[in-house]
Structure formats: C-alpha cells, structure tokens
Coordinates of C-alpha atoms and ligand atoms in Angstrom, one line a residue:
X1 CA -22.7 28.1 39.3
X2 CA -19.7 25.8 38.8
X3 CA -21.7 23.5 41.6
X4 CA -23.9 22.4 38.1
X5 CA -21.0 20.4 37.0
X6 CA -21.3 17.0 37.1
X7 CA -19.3 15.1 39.3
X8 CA -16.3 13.0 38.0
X9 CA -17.7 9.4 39.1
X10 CA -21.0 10.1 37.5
X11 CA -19.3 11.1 34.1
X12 CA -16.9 7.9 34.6
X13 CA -20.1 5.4 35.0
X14 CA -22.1 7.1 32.2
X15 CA -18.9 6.8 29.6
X16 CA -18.8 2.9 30.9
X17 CA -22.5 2.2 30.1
X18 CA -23.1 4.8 27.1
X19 CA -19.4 4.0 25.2
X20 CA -18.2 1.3 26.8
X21 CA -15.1 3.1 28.2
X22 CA -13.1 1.7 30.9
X23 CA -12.7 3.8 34.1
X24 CA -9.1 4.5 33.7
X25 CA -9.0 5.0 29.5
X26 CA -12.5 7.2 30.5
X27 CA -10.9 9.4 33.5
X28 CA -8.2 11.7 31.7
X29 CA -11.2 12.9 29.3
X30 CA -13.7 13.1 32.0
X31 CA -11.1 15.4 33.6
X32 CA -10.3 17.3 30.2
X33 CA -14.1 17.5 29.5
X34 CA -15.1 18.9 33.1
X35 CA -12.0 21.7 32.5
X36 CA -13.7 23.1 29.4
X37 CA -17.1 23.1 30.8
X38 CA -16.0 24.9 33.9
X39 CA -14.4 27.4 31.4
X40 CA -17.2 27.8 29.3
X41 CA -19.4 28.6 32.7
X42 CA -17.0 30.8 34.1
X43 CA -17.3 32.7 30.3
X44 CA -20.7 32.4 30.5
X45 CA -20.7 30.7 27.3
X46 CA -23.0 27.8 28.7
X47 CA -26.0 27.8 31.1
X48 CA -25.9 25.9 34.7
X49 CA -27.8 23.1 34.1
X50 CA -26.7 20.3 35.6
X51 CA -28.2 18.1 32.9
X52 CA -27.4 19.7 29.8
X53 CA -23.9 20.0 30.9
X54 CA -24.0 16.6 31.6
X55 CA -25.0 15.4 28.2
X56 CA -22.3 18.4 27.1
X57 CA -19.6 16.6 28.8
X58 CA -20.0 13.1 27.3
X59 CA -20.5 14.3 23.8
X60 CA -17.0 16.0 24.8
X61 CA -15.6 12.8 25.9
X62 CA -17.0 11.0 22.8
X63 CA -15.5 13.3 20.3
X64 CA -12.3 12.6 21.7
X65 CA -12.7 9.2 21.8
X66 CA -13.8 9.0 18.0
X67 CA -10.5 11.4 17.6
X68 CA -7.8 9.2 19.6
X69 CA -9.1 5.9 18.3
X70 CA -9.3 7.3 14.0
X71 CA -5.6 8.2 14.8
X72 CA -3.9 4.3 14.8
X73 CA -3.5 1.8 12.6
X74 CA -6.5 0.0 11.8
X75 CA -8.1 -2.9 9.2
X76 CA -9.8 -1.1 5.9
X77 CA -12.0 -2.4 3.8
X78 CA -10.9 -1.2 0.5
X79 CA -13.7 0.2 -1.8
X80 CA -11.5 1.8 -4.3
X81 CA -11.2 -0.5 -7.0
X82 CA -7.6 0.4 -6.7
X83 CA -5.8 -3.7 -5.8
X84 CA -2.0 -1.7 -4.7
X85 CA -3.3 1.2 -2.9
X86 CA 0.0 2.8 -1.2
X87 CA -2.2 4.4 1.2
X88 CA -3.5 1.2 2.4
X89 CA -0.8 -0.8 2.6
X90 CA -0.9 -2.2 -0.4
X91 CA -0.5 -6.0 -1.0
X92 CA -2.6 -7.9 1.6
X93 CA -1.1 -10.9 2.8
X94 CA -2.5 -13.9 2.4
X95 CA -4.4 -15.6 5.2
X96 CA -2.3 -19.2 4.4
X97 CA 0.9 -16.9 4.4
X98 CA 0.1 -15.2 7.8
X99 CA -0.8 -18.4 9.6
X100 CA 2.6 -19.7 8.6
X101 CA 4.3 -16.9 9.9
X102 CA 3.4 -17.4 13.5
X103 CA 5.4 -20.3 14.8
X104 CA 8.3 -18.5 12.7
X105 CA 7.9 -15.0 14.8
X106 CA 6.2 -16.0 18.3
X107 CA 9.4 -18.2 19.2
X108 CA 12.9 -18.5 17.8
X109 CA 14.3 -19.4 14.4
X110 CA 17.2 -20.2 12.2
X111 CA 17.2 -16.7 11.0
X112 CA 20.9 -16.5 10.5
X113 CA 21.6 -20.0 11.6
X114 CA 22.4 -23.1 9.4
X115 CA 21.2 -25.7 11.0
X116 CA 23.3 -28.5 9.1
X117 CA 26.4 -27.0 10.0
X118 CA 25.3 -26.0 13.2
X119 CA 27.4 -22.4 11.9
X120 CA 26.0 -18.9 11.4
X121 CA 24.2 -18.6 8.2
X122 CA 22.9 -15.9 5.7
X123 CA 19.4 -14.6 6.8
X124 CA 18.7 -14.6 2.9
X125 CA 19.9 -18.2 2.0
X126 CA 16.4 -20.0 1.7
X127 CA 15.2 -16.9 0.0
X128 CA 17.2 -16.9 -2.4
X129 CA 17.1 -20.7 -3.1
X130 CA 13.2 -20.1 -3.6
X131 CA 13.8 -17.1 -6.2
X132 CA 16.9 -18.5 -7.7
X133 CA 14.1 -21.3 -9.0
X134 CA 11.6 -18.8 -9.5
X135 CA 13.5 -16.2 -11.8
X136 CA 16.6 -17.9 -12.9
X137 CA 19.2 -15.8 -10.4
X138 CA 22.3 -17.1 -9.1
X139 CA 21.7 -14.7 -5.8
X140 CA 19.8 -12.8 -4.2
X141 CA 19.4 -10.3 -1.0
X142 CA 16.5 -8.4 0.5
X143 CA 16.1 -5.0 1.4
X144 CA 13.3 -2.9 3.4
X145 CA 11.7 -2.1 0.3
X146 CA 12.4 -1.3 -3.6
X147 CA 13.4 2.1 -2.6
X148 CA 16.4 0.4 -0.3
X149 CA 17.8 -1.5 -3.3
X150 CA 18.0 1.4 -5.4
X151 CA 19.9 3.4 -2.2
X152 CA 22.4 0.3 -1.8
X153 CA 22.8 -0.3 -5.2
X154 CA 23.7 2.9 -6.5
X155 CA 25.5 3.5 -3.8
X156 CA 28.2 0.3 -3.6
X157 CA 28.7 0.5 -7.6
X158 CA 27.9 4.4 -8.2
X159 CA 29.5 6.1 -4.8
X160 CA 32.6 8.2 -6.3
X161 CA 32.0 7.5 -9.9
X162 CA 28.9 7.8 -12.5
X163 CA 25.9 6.2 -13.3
X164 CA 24.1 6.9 -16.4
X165 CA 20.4 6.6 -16.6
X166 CA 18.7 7.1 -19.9
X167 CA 16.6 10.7 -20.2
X168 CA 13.5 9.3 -20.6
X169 CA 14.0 7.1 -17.0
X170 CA 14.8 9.4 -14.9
X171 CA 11.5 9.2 -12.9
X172 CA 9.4 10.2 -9.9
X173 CA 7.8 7.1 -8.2
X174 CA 6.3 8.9 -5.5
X175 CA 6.8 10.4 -2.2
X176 CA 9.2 12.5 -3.0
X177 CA 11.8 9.7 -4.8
X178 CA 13.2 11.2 -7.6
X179 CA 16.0 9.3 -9.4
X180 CA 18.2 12.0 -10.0
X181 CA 17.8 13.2 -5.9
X182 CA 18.4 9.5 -5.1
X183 CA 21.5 9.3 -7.2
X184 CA 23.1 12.3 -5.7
X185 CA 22.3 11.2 -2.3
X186 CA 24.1 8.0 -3.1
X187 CA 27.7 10.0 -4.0
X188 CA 26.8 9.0 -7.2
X189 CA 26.9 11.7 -10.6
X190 CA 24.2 11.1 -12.8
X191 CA 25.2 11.0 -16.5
X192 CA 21.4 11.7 -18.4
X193 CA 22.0 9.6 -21.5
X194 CA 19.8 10.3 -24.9
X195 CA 16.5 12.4 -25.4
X196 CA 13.3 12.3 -23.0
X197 CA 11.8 10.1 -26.1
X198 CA 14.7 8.4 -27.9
X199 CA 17.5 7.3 -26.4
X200 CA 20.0 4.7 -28.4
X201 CA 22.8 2.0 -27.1
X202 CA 25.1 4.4 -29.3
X203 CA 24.1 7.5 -26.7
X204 CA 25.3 5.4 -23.6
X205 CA 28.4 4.1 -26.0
X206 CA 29.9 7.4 -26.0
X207 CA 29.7 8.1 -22.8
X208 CA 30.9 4.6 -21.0
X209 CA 34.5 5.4 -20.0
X210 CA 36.6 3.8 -16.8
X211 CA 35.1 6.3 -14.2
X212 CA 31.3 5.0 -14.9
X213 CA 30.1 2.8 -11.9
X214 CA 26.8 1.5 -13.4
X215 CA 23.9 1.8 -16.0
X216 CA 21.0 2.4 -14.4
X217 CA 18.1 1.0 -16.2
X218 CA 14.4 2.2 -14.5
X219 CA 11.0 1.2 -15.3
X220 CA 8.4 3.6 -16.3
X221 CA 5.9 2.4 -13.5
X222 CA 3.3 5.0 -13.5
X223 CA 3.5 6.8 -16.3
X224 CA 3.7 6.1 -20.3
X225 CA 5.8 7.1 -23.2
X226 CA 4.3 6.7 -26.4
X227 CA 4.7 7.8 -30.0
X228 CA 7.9 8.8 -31.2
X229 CA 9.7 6.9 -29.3
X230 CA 12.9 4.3 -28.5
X231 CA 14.8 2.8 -25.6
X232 CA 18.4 1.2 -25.7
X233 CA 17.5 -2.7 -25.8
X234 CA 18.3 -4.1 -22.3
X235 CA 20.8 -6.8 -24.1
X236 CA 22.6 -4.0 -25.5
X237 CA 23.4 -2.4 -22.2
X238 CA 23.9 -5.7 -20.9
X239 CA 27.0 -6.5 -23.5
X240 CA 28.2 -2.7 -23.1
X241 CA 28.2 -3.1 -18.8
X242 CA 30.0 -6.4 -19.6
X243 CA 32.9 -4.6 -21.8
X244 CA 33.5 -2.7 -18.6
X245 CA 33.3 -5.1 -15.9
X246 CA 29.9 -3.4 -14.2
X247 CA 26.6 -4.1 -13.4
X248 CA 23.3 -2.8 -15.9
X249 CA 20.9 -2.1 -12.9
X250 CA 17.7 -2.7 -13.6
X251 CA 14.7 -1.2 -11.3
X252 CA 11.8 -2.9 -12.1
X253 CA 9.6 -1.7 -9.4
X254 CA 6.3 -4.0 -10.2
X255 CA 8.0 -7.4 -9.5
X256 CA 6.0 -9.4 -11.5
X257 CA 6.5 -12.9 -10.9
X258 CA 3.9 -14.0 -13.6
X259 CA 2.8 -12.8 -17.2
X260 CA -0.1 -10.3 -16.4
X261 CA -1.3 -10.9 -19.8
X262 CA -3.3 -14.1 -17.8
X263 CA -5.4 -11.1 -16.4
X264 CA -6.3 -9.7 -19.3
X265 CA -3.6 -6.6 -18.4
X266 CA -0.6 -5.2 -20.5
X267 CA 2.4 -6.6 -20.4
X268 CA 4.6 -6.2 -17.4
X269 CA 8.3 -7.3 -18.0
X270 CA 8.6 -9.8 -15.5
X271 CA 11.7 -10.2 -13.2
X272 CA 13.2 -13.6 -14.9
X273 CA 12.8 -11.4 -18.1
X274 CA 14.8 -8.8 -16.9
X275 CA 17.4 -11.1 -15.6
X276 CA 17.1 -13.5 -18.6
X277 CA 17.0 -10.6 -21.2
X278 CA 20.8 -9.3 -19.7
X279 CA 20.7 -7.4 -16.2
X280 CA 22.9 -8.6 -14.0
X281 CA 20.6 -7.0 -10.9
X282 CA 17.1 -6.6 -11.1
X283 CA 15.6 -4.2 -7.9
X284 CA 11.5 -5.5 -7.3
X285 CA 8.7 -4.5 -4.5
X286 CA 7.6 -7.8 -2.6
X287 CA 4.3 -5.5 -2.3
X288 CA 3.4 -4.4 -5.6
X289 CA 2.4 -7.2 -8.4
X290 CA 4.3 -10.0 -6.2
X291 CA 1.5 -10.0 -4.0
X292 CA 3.8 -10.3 -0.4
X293 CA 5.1 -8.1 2.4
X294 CA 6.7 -4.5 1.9
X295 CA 10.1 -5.5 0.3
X296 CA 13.0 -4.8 -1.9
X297 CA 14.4 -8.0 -3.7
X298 CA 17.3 -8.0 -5.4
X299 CA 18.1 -10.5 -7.5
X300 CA 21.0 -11.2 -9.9
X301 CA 24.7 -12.6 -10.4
X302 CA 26.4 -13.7 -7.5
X303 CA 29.3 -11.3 -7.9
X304 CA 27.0 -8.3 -7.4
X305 CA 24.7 -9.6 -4.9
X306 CA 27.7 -10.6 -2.9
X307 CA 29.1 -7.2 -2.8
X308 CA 25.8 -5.6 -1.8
X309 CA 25.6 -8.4 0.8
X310 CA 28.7 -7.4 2.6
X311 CA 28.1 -3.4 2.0
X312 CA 28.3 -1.5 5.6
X313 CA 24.1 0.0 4.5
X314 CA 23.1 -3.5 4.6
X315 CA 22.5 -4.0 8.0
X316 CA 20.6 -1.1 7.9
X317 CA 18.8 -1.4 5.1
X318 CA 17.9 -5.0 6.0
X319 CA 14.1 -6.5 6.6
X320 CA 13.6 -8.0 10.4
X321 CA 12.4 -11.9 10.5
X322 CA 8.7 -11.2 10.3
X323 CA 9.1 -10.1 7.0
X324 CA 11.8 -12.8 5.7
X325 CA 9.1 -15.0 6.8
X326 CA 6.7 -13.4 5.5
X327 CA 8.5 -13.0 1.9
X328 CA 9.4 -16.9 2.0
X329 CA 5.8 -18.2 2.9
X330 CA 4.5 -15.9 -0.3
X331 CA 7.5 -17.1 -3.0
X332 CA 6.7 -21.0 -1.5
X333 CA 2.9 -20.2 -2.8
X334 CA 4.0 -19.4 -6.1
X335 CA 6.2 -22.5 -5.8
X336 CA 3.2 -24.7 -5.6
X337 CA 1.1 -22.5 -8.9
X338 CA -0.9 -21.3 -6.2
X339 CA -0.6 -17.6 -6.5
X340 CA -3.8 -16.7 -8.1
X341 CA -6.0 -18.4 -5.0
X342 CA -3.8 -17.7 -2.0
X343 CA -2.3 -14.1 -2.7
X344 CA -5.2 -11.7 -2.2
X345 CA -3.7 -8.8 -4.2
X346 CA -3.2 -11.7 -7.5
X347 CA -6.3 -13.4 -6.9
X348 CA -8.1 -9.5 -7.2
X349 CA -6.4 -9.4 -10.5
X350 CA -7.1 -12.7 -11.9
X351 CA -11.0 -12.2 -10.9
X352 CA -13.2 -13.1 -13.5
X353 CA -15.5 -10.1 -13.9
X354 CA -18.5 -12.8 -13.5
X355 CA -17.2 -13.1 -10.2
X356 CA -16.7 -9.6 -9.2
X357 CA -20.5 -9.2 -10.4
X358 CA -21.5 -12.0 -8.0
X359 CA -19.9 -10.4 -4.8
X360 CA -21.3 -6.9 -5.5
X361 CA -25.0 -8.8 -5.9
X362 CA -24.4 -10.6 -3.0
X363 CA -23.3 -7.2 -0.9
X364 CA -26.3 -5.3 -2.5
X365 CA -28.9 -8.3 -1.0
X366 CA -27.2 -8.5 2.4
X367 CA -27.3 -4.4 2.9
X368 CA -31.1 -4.5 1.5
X369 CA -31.8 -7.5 4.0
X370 CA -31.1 -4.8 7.0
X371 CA -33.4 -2.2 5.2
X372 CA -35.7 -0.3 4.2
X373 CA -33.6 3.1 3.9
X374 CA -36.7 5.4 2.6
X375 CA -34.8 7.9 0.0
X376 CA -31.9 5.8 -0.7
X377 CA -31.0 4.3 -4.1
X378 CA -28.7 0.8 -4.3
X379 CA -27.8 0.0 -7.5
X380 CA -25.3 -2.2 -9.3
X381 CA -23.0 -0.3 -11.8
X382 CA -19.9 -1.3 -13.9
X383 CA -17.0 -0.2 -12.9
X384 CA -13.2 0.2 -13.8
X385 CA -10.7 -1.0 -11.1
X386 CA -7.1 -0.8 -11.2
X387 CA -3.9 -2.2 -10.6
X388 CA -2.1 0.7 -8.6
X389 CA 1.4 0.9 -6.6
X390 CA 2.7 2.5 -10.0
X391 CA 2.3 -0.5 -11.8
X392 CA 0.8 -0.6 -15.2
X393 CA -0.6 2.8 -14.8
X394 CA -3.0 2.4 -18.0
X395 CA -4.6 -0.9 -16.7
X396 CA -8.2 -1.1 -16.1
X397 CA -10.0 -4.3 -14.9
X398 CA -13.8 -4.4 -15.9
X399 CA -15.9 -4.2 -12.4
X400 CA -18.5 -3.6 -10.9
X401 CA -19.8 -1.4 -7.7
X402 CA -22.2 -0.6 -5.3
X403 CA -23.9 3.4 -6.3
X404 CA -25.4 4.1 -3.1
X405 CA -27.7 7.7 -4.4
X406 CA -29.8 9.7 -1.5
X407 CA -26.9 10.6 1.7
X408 CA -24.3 13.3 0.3
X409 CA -21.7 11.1 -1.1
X410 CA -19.1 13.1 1.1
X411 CA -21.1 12.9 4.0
X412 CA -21.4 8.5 3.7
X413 CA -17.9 8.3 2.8
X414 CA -16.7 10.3 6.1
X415 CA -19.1 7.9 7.9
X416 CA -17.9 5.2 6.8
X417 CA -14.2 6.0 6.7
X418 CA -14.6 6.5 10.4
X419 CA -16.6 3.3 11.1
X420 CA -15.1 1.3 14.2
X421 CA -13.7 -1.4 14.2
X422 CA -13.6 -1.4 10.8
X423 CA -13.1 1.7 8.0
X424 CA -14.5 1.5 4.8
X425 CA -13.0 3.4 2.0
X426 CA -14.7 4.3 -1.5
X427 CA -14.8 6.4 -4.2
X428 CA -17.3 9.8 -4.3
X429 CA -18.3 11.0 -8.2
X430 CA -21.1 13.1 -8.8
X431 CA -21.9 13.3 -5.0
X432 CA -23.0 9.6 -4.7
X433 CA -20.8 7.2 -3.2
X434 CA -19.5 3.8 -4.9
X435 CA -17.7 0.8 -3.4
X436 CA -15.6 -1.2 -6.1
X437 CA -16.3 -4.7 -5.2
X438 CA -12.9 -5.8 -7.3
X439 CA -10.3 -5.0 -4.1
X440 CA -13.1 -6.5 -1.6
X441 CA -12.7 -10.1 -0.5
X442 CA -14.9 -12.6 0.4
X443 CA -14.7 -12.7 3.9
X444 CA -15.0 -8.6 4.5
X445 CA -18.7 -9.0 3.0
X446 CA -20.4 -9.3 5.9
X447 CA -18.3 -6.4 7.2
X448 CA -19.4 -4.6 4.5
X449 CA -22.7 -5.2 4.6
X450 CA -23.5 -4.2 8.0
X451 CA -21.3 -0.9 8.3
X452 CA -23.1 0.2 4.9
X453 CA -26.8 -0.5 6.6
X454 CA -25.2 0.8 9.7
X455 CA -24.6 4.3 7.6
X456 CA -27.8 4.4 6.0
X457 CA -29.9 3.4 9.3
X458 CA -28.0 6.5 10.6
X459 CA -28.9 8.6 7.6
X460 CA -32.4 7.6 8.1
X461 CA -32.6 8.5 11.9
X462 CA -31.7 12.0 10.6
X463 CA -27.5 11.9 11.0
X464 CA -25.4 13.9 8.1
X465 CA -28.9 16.3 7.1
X466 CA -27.5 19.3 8.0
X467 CA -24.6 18.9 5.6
X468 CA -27.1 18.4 2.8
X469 CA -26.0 21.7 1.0
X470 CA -22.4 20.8 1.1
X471 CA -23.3 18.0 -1.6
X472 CA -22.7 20.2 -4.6
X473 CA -19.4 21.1 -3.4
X474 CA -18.5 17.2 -2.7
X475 CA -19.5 15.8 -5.9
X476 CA -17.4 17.1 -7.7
X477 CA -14.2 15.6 -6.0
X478 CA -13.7 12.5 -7.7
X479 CA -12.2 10.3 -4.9
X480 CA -12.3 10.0 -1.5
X481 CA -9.7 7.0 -1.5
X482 CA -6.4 9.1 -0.8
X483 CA -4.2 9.8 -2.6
X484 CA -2.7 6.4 -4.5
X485 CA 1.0 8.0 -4.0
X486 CA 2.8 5.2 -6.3
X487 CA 4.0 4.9 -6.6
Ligands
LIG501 C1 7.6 1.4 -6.8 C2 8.9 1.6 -7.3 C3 10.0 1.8 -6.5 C4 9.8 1.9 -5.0 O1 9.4 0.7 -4.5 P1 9.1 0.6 -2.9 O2 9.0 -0.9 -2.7 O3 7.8 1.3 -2.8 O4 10.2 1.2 -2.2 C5 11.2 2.0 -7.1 N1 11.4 1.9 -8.4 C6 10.3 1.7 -9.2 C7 10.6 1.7 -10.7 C8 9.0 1.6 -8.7 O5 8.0 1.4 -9.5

C-alpha cells in the first residue's frame, strides 16, 4: 500500500515546475507532506492511488507554502481609505526620502561624529537644527516612538514625585497605553486634576506644591469631548509650571507640522503651537500627521531636552541611524514646502477629491480591460476616507471607491489579502467589497488592477463558490481592514 506514495524527487520536480519552489525550500514540505499521506494510508483515510495521492501531496505542500509565506512582512496596498493605518504601518515614506537614505545606511556616517571638530557629536544635532526652524524649539531629541517620550519624560521629571494630568486627559491611545498605567510604571503618582468635562487652571493651582514633578498635558487623539465642557488654557499651565521651576508636558501625539485646515480637516494644534502657546516639551509621532518614519520627537527648551538627553533610558529608548536618516530626509522636505507632493501620507490628505475620482476611473478601466467577469458588478461609489493613527478621530475626506458586487465580499477580500507578492486590503459592507482609492498611490495602480482581475478571473473559473452561503454572515462585518488600533 504505502508503495503508492510518490517518490520524493518526483514531488521535488513537480513543486519546481507547478510553484516555482526551489529544491531545497521544496524538500522539508515534500518530506512533511509524504508523512501525513503515509499516515492517512496507514488509517485508511485515503485510497492507494498513486496519482491522487500525488496531486494530494502538492496541494499539501502548496497550503504550506501559501501559510509560511502570508506569515512575514510584506508590501500592502491599502484599500481602507484609512491614510494612518497602525496596522499597516502607517505613514509611508516617501520614495525621494527613501532614496536618500541609502548612501546614509549602506556605508558609514557621521552619526555621532562632528565632522568640523573632528570630536564626537550628538546623533540628534542636525535634527534638531531642522525642527528648531521648523517649530521654533531651542532643542530637541528623538525617541523610538511617541510612546518613548512619554516613558522618558515622565520618568526623568515625574520618577519619585507627582504629575498631574487633567481628568478629562487621562487617555487610552491604543495597545494597551493607558496614561495612568504609564505614569505608574514611570515611578511617577498621578494627581487626576478637575472633572472628566471641566477642568480649570484653579483645579491644578491647588494642587501644585514642591513634591509635583510635572503637568502632564495630553491630547485627545481619538476621541472627542464636547458640550459642557472646559480645559485649563495651555498658557496658564505654562506660567503655573514656570512658578515652580518644572516642565508643562505636552503629548501631542499627531505631530502636525502644518495647519490641516489646508485639507479641508479640523483643526489640529500644531507642534510650534504647542511650543509657541507655553509648553516647554512637546512629545509628537514622526508617523502620524508628520508623514515620516515611526518616531517620538521631542521638542522644547534646552534645559529639559538636555536632561532627557543625558537620562540613563535614553540609550535605550533611542532610534538607530536608519531612522535618524530617515526622520532628517522627511523634516528637509518640509524645509523646501514640499510636504504635500513628496510625503505620501500628506499628499493622501491634501488630494483634491477630483483627483481621487480620477484614480478610481482609471483603476475601474484597467481591471475592465482584463475582463469580462460575467456576474460581477464594478461600480464607482463615493466614499469617506479618513485620517487614522488617532488623529482627528471625526475627520472625513470625501472619496471615492471601487464596489465590486457578485463574489461574497468576504470571500474577495481573503483573496485578495492573501495575493502574492502583493496584499490588497479593503473594506467589506453589505457583503460587497470596496477599495478606497484615497490611501492608494499612483504607482500601486497597476498593482491594483491586475490582482483585482486576477480575483475575479478566479471567481469566474469557479474559485470561492462553495462559500457562497457564508455571504450573509460576512456582510454584515463592516471591515475587513484590521483593526485601526490608534491609536
Ligand atoms: C499616538 C499617540 C501616542 C503614541 O504614539 P506612538 O508614536 O504610536 O508611540 C502617544 N500620545 C498620544 C496623545 C497619541 O496620540
């Protein structure tokens, strides 16, 4: 019986032609694959045909393949509409940005290395030369991310004493950072100041005393307040944290560099407002409304940044070269006004909706050109896309998407999240599936195009009809992008 099996070299030269497998990535799942049919003989669970076992073992060796290779990272074309999505990395760099990085990163450089004085240097000196003339700070130091400058902050001015953080601030961005945990895990005691709604500059009056380390002032990223409602005026604080000799803290999270009014959005309060308006450090993402790499600025008076600088968590808390570079190249493209063209995640949000209109008629034509798809529907549909990364949470930038009607919307978006090379990631309502064309560049169209024709040339050959009935079920989940975790 077990003499039906195939033999190993045969499986080995039919994964090279039929998946394009090497021989030695093929051989340890030729091996695995030739175990469990022998098992499922010897249980009599299959029949002894050398053929079907065959046919058995490389659909075995194919499902593993599809499993090992869905498991790294990988390039997404994002569908959402969703420009920050945490899941996908949010920010993408820009293409003039990464092609500076490379002689930076591929060879050596003056990472902590002045080369005037031919002495060591600060790894953040030209960084903060760039941001000191983009925001108006006298210093500046970068962290791994936002969440790091809130750690090292709180801890080098809060560790032993108290930091008071108004009642209506005391947040959850996301992934499980809380401000009250982070606090405590800085050796910090939290003071909660004022009412979830109202909180006054007379409420943290009474309570600033010698043993209080900081104010702690955090923006409500993902969430709004509204109605009955007031927050201690950031000047205030700034005077009151002056009396005392320490720092108001201010976590903006978003990092707006530019008024986001220009994009038709709400108002963000940008970080040379922040700075301007009285706190002496302001804590930003370099990957939410910045546009750059995942990473914490923190920007502010000298005396502060200075003790951060030399605090023992800095060296741990601090970004490698790849990113410095990364960081510089982006705040040298707002330098030159040329954010809105060269920072993908900007120029998404400064899209005319004429535009975005223009790309999805152009995606539409190009997947129609590799038709017919007999029982599919393409149509054009407005759309609402949004900022994301827990930044202006109520936002919504007119768009428009792709409604692709006739495959179970659950079914195409699987599909199509599991395309190779690339994944493509939309939204399912209603059971049909929609790609936002908002958070879809230019130059992924024709990537687009073909892995959506790709899908539905598979749909037509017959693939995904026995998960028809499963269609009520999956219209009625709302999204199939992840989960946009702020945040
Ligand atoms: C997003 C956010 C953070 C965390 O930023 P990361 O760069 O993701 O670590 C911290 N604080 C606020 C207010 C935020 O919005």
């Amino acid at each position: 019986m077990l003499r039906a099996l195939p033999p190993a070299h045969e499986l080995i030269g039919l994964a090279a032609t039929q998946l394009a497998l090497k021989p030695d990535e093929a051989h340890p799942m030729v091996t695995r694959a030739l175990q469990a049919l022998r098992e499922a003989l010897e249980a009599g669970a299959v029949t002894a045909d050398r053929e079907a076992l065959k046919a058995r073992a490389l659909s075995l060796i194919e499902a593993e393949h599809r499993a090992a290779r869905q498991g790294g990272l990988r390039p997404v074309i994002n569908g959402t509409g969703v420009v920050l999505h945490t899941n996908l990395g949010r920010a993408p760099l820009g293409a003039r940005v990464y092609e500076a990085l490379g002689p930076l990163v591929t060879g050596y450089a003056t990472l902590e290395f002045d080369t005037l004085s031919g002495q060591r240097g600060h790894r953040d000196a030209a960084l903060a030369r760039r941001l000191s003339a983009l925001v108006g700070c006298e210093d500046a130091v970068v962290v791994n991310n936002c969440a790091a400058a809130v750690l090292i902050a709180c801890t080098a001015f809060g560790a032993g004493k108290r930091v008071l953080v108004s009642r209506g601030e005391l947040v959850e961005i996301g992934g499980g950072f809380r401000i009250p945990e982070v606090i405590a895990s800085c050796g910090a005691s939290l003071v909660e100041v004022g009412t979830t709604n109202k909180t006054r500059l007379s409420d943290f009056a009474r309570v600033m005393n010698a043993s209080v380390g900081a104010i702690l002032k955090v923006h409500q990223s993902n969430f709004v307040l509204q109605g009955f409602t007031e927050a201690a005026p950031r000047a205030g604080l700034a005077g009151l944290c002056n009396e005392w000799g320490v720092p108001l803290i201010e976590d903006l999270g978003a990092g707006a560099l530019v008024d986001t009014q220009r994009f038709g959005l709400d108002r963000e309060t940008t970080v040379r407002e922040a700075l301007s308006g009285g706190a002496d450090l302001v804590l930003a993402s370099g990957d939410k409304l910045l546009g750059g790499p995942q990473a914490g600025l923190i920007v502010g008076r000298a005396r502060f940044v200075e003790t951060l600088r030399r605090h023992p968590l800095m060296r741990a808390l601090r970004p490698g070269r790849l990113v410095l570079a990364a960081l510089d190249e982006t705040l040298a493209v707002y330098q030159r006004g040329e954010a809105e063209t060269a920072l993908p995640a900007v120029a998404m949000m400064a899209a005319s909706a004429a535009e975005v209109e223009a790309r999805a008629v152009a995606l539409k034509a190009a997947v129609e050109a590799r038709g017919p798809y007999p029982g599919v529907n393409l149509t054009l549909c407005q759309s609402m896309a949004r900022v994301g990364g827990g930044s202006l949470p109520l936002a919504a930038l007119p768009s428009t998407a792709l409604r692709v009607e006739g495959p179970p919307g659950h079914w195409l978006a699987a599909r199509l999240r599991q395309g190779w090379p690339v994944s493509v990631v939309g939204r399912v309502t209603s059971g049909a599936f929609f790609v936002d064309l908002r958070t879809v560049q230019v130059q992924a169209l024709a990537a687009l195009a073909g892995a959506l024709a790709e899908a539905l040339l598979g749909w037509r050959a017959g693939e995904g009809r026995d998960t028809l009935g499963e269609s009520q079920e999956a219209g009625s989940r709302s999204d199939d992008g992840g989960d946009d975790d702020t945040h």
